[in-house]
Amino acid sequence: MSPTIGVLALQGDVREHARALESCGAGAVPVRRARELAGVDALVLPGGESTTIDKLLRAFDLFDPVQDRLRAGMPAYGSCAGMILLADRLLGAAEGQQTLGGLDITVRRNAFGRQVDSFESDLVIDGIDGSDTQPVHAVFIRAPWVEEVGPAATVLARVVAGPAAGRIVAVRQGSLLATSFHPEVTGDMRVHRLFVKIVRDSL
Ligand code: GLN
């Protein structure tokens, strides 16, 4: 049976994530309401602006329902702002900004600095077979990085070269996955395929 994966559709590149999930054999539905959330097996939290998504989650009465599902073990994948939303601890938060939490990580917003609004880098990602010989091309846009990983979370990828070398940009904790970058914009489906596999294994 193919899982139904929701894409939080308050802001960000919702359609690209839905297309990527569908090409990996999952059903993809936009989630804007609690009743839509109730019908999905898992959730993707897309990139965008985490402060805005935080506010919209409250305005749409979705903050508590999403947090409840995460606490109950719903698999989730957060990309960029989505990674921020899934972090238990946040550095550089805007005034009043909260996260849903779930991942035992400390994330720093806009970590790569103002001068470097966006950059691209090739990554080897643990759990993605073949990424050592065929690296995943990662696009970072005003991205966060993971400053610190607690004992419950596992590092999947670090930046290899340049001034940010060694910085953690992909993590997993059980059926929660997060990346600092945007795999939905490159046409490389391997991160989405990994998430769909995590979702299938959880059913
Ligand atoms: N800088 C954004 C934030 O803090 C994240 C950027 C993105 O998702 N591309 O939410």
Tab-separated table of C-alpha atoms and ligand atoms in Angstrom:
chain	number	residue	atom	x	y	z
A	1	MET	CA	0.000	0.000	0.000
A	2	SER	CA	1.395	3.418	-0.837
A	3	PRO	CA	1.479	5.821	2.089
A	4	THR	CA	-0.319	9.166	2.032
A	5	ILE	CA	2.080	11.939	2.911
A	6	GLY	CA	0.876	15.434	3.722
A	7	VAL	CA	2.795	18.534	2.721
A	8	LEU	CA	2.256	21.430	5.095
A	9	ALA	CA	0.845	23.970	2.658
A	10	LEU	CA	0.970	27.257	4.571
A	11	GLN	CA	4.017	28.661	2.762
A	12	GLY	CA	6.961	27.459	0.702
A	13	ASP	CA	7.605	25.069	-2.170
A	14	VAL	CA	4.672	22.758	-1.555
A	15	ARG	CA	4.136	21.645	-5.137
A	16	GLU	CA	7.759	20.600	-5.673
A	17	HIS	CA	7.666	18.396	-2.559
A	18	ALA	CA	4.344	16.851	-3.603
A	19	ARG	CA	5.728	16.043	-7.043
A	20	ALA	CA	8.886	14.500	-5.581
A	21	LEU	CA	6.868	12.352	-3.151
A	22	GLU	CA	4.566	11.153	-5.938
A	23	SER	CA	7.498	10.210	-8.128
A	24	CYS	CA	8.720	8.070	-5.194
A	25	GLY	CA	5.425	6.161	-5.145
A	26	ALA	CA	3.647	7.974	-2.296
A	27	GLY	CA	0.356	9.828	-2.373
A	28	ALA	CA	0.843	13.529	-1.590
A	29	VAL	CA	-1.822	15.875	-0.233
A	30	PRO	CA	-1.629	19.485	0.914
A	31	VAL	CA	-2.319	20.051	4.610
A	32	ARG	CA	-3.834	23.341	5.754
A	33	ARG	CA	-6.417	22.120	8.239
A	34	ALA	CA	-6.455	19.769	11.200
A	35	ARG	CA	-8.897	17.438	9.441
A	36	GLU	CA	-6.483	17.145	6.500
A	37	LEU	CA	-3.674	16.340	8.921
A	38	ALA	CA	-5.771	13.573	10.444
A	39	GLY	CA	-5.853	11.770	7.086
A	40	VAL	CA	-2.098	11.527	6.455
A	41	ASP	CA	0.480	8.924	7.481
A	42	ALA	CA	3.340	11.437	7.575
A	43	LEU	CA	4.122	15.099	6.982
A	44	VAL	CA	6.657	17.135	5.018
A	45	LEU	CA	7.455	20.585	6.383
A	46	PRO	CA	8.809	22.586	3.435
A	47	GLY	CA	11.275	25.440	3.380
A	48	GLY	CA	10.087	29.016	3.502
A	49	GLU	CA	10.337	31.357	6.451
A	50	SER	CA	10.120	29.588	9.787
A	51	THR	CA	8.796	32.644	11.649
A	52	THR	CA	5.945	32.984	9.133
A	53	ILE	CA	5.153	29.265	9.153
A	54	ASP	CA	5.146	29.338	12.971
A	55	LYS	CA	2.601	32.191	12.928
A	56	LEU	CA	0.467	30.541	10.242
A	57	LEU	CA	0.453	27.230	12.151
A	58	ARG	CA	-1.181	29.123	15.015
A	59	ALA	CA	-3.530	31.132	12.787
A	60	PHE	CA	-4.759	27.900	11.140
A	61	ASP	CA	-5.080	26.122	14.526
A	62	LEU	CA	-2.531	23.576	13.358
A	63	PHE	CA	0.338	24.105	15.802
A	64	ASP	CA	-1.013	21.853	18.564
A	65	PRO	CA	-2.436	19.162	16.237
A	66	VAL	CA	0.887	18.849	14.352
A	67	GLN	CA	2.834	18.789	17.618
A	68	ASP	CA	0.487	16.126	19.010
A	69	ARG	CA	0.938	13.938	15.925
A	70	LEU	CA	4.738	14.342	16.111
A	71	ARG	CA	4.692	13.348	19.773
A	72	ALA	CA	2.578	10.330	18.861
A	73	GLY	CA	5.281	9.208	16.398
A	74	MET	CA	4.106	10.512	13.023
A	75	PRO	CA	7.062	10.434	10.584
A	76	ALA	CA	8.075	13.869	9.357
A	77	TYR	CA	10.635	15.394	7.030
A	78	GLY	CA	11.639	19.038	7.445
A	79	SER	CA	13.630	20.901	4.812
A	80	CYS	CA	15.351	24.194	5.743
A	81	ALA	CA	12.619	26.164	7.601
A	82	GLY	CA	11.054	22.732	8.196
A	83	MET	CA	14.252	21.624	9.931
A	84	ILE	CA	13.994	24.704	12.163
A	85	LEU	CA	10.395	23.801	13.044
A	86	LEU	CA	11.366	20.247	14.013
A	87	ALA	CA	14.277	21.306	16.251
A	88	ASP	CA	13.976	21.056	20.019
A	89	ARG	CA	16.339	24.018	20.458
A	90	LEU	CA	16.781	27.118	18.292
A	91	LEU	CA	19.536	29.734	18.120
A	92	GLY	CA	18.839	33.062	16.425
A	93	ALA	CA	15.095	32.743	16.932
A	94	ALA	CA	12.947	35.787	16.208
A	95	GLU	CA	11.119	37.347	19.138
A	96	GLY	CA	8.406	34.932	20.283
A	97	GLN	CA	9.318	32.291	17.695
A	98	GLN	CA	8.590	28.732	18.773
A	99	THR	CA	9.304	25.366	17.266
A	100	LEU	CA	7.209	22.212	17.139
A	101	GLY	CA	10.197	20.177	18.265
A	102	GLY	CA	10.788	16.451	18.027
A	103	LEU	CA	14.428	16.368	16.976
A	104	ASP	CA	17.047	16.380	19.713
A	105	ILE	CA	19.108	19.029	17.948
A	106	THR	CA	20.109	22.668	18.322
A	107	VAL	CA	19.618	24.544	15.055
A	108	ARG	CA	21.063	27.944	14.179
A	109	ARG	CA	18.895	30.038	11.849
A	110	ASN	CA	20.508	31.821	8.895
A	111	ALA	CA	23.730	30.171	9.969
A	112	PHE	CA	25.724	30.472	6.777
A	113	GLY	CA	25.891	34.247	7.132
A	114	ARG	CA	24.419	37.235	5.381
A	115	GLN	CA	26.993	37.450	2.590
A	116	VAL	CA	26.356	33.854	1.579
A	117	ASP	CA	22.586	33.941	1.093
A	118	SER	CA	22.704	30.732	-0.815
A	119	PHE	CA	25.280	28.250	-1.963
A	120	GLU	CA	25.510	24.766	-3.385
A	121	SER	CA	27.571	21.815	-2.300
A	122	ASP	CA	27.917	18.099	-2.991
A	123	LEU	CA	27.143	15.856	-0.027
A	124	VAL	CA	27.632	12.275	1.008
A	125	ILE	CA	24.511	11.332	2.987
A	126	ASP	CA	24.427	8.389	5.327
A	127	GLY	CA	21.484	6.165	4.394
A	128	ILE	CA	21.562	7.197	0.735
A	129	ASP	CA	23.303	4.398	-1.078
A	130	GLY	CA	25.707	5.524	-3.736
A	131	SER	CA	26.044	9.085	-2.458
A	132	ASP	CA	29.741	8.418	-1.813
A	133	THR	CA	30.344	7.930	-5.533
A	134	GLN	CA	27.405	10.011	-6.784
A	135	PRO	CA	27.025	12.792	-4.222
A	136	VAL	CA	23.743	14.576	-3.561
A	137	HIS	CA	23.894	18.095	-4.954
A	138	ALA	CA	22.524	20.272	-2.164
A	139	VAL	CA	21.091	23.784	-2.588
A	140	PHE	CA	21.140	25.952	0.538
A	141	ILE	CA	18.993	29.108	0.680
A	142	ARG	CA	19.418	31.296	3.810
A	143	ALA	CA	19.803	27.941	5.433
A	144	PRO	CA	20.173	26.855	9.032
A	145	TRP	CA	22.752	24.355	10.185
A	146	VAL	CA	22.686	21.976	13.109
A	147	GLU	CA	24.910	23.458	15.772
A	148	GLU	CA	24.671	20.485	18.099
A	149	VAL	CA	23.161	17.011	18.036
A	150	GLY	CA	21.816	15.478	21.240
A	151	PRO	CA	22.142	11.772	22.012
A	152	ALA	CA	18.807	10.827	20.422
A	153	ALA	CA	19.625	12.184	16.950
A	154	THR	CA	22.079	10.937	14.314
A	155	VAL	CA	24.141	13.007	11.882
A	156	LEU	CA	23.556	11.986	8.244
A	157	ALA	CA	25.614	14.609	6.418
A	158	ARG	CA	28.126	17.394	6.887
A	159	VAL	CA	29.365	20.085	4.511
A	160	VAL	CA	32.560	18.780	2.944
A	161	ALA	CA	34.431	21.889	1.767
A	162	GLY	CA	34.566	25.663	2.073
A	163	PRO	CA	34.143	27.936	5.095
A	164	ALA	CA	31.248	25.859	6.473
A	165	ALA	CA	33.141	22.561	6.191
A	166	GLY	CA	32.166	20.142	8.935
A	167	ARG	CA	28.792	21.762	9.629
A	168	ILE	CA	25.925	19.317	10.097
A	169	VAL	CA	23.227	19.676	7.427
A	170	ALA	CA	21.200	16.431	7.610
A	171	VAL	CA	19.973	14.483	10.641
A	172	ARG	CA	17.650	11.638	11.506
A	173	GLN	CA	15.969	10.527	14.704
A	174	GLY	CA	13.779	7.456	14.264
A	175	SER	CA	11.183	8.428	11.697
A	176	LEU	CA	12.059	12.133	11.770
A	177	LEU	CA	14.337	13.419	9.029
A	178	ALA	CA	15.645	16.947	8.435
A	179	THR	CA	17.927	18.663	5.938
A	180	SER	CA	19.260	22.241	5.827
A	181	PHE	CA	18.983	22.136	2.051
A	182	HIS	CA	16.205	21.887	-0.550
A	183	PRO	CA	16.258	18.541	-2.402
A	184	GLU	CA	12.928	19.383	-4.040
A	185	VAL	CA	14.572	21.928	-6.355
A	186	THR	CA	17.250	19.709	-7.912
A	187	GLY	CA	15.331	16.805	-9.420
A	188	ASP	CA	17.417	14.360	-7.347
A	189	MET	CA	14.759	12.311	-5.550
A	190	ARG	CA	17.026	10.337	-3.242
A	191	VAL	CA	16.219	12.263	-0.052
A	192	HIS	CA	12.483	11.944	-0.735
A	193	ARG	CA	12.962	8.252	-1.530
A	194	LEU	CA	14.694	7.798	1.835
A	195	PHE	CA	11.801	9.550	3.583
A	196	VAL	CA	9.155	7.484	1.769
A	197	LYS	CA	11.038	4.353	2.858
A	198	ILE	CA	11.078	5.616	6.474
A	199	VAL	CA	7.314	6.184	6.227
A	200	ARG	CA	6.655	2.734	4.724
A	201	ASP	CA	8.784	1.077	7.416
A	202	SER	CA	6.759	2.892	10.104
A	203	LEU	CA	3.351	1.627	8.890
B	1	GLN	N1	15.985	31.495	6.841
B	1	GLN	C1	14.722	30.832	6.832
B	1	GLN	C2	14.114	30.741	8.222
B	1	GLN	O1	14.694	31.143	9.179
B	1	GLN	C3	14.796	29.442	6.231
B	1	GLN	C4	15.123	29.533	4.770
B	1	GLN	C5	14.518	28.470	3.919
B	1	GLN	O2	13.666	27.677	4.334
B	1	GLN	N2	14.923	28.458	2.681
B	1	GLN	O3	13.027	30.256	8.342
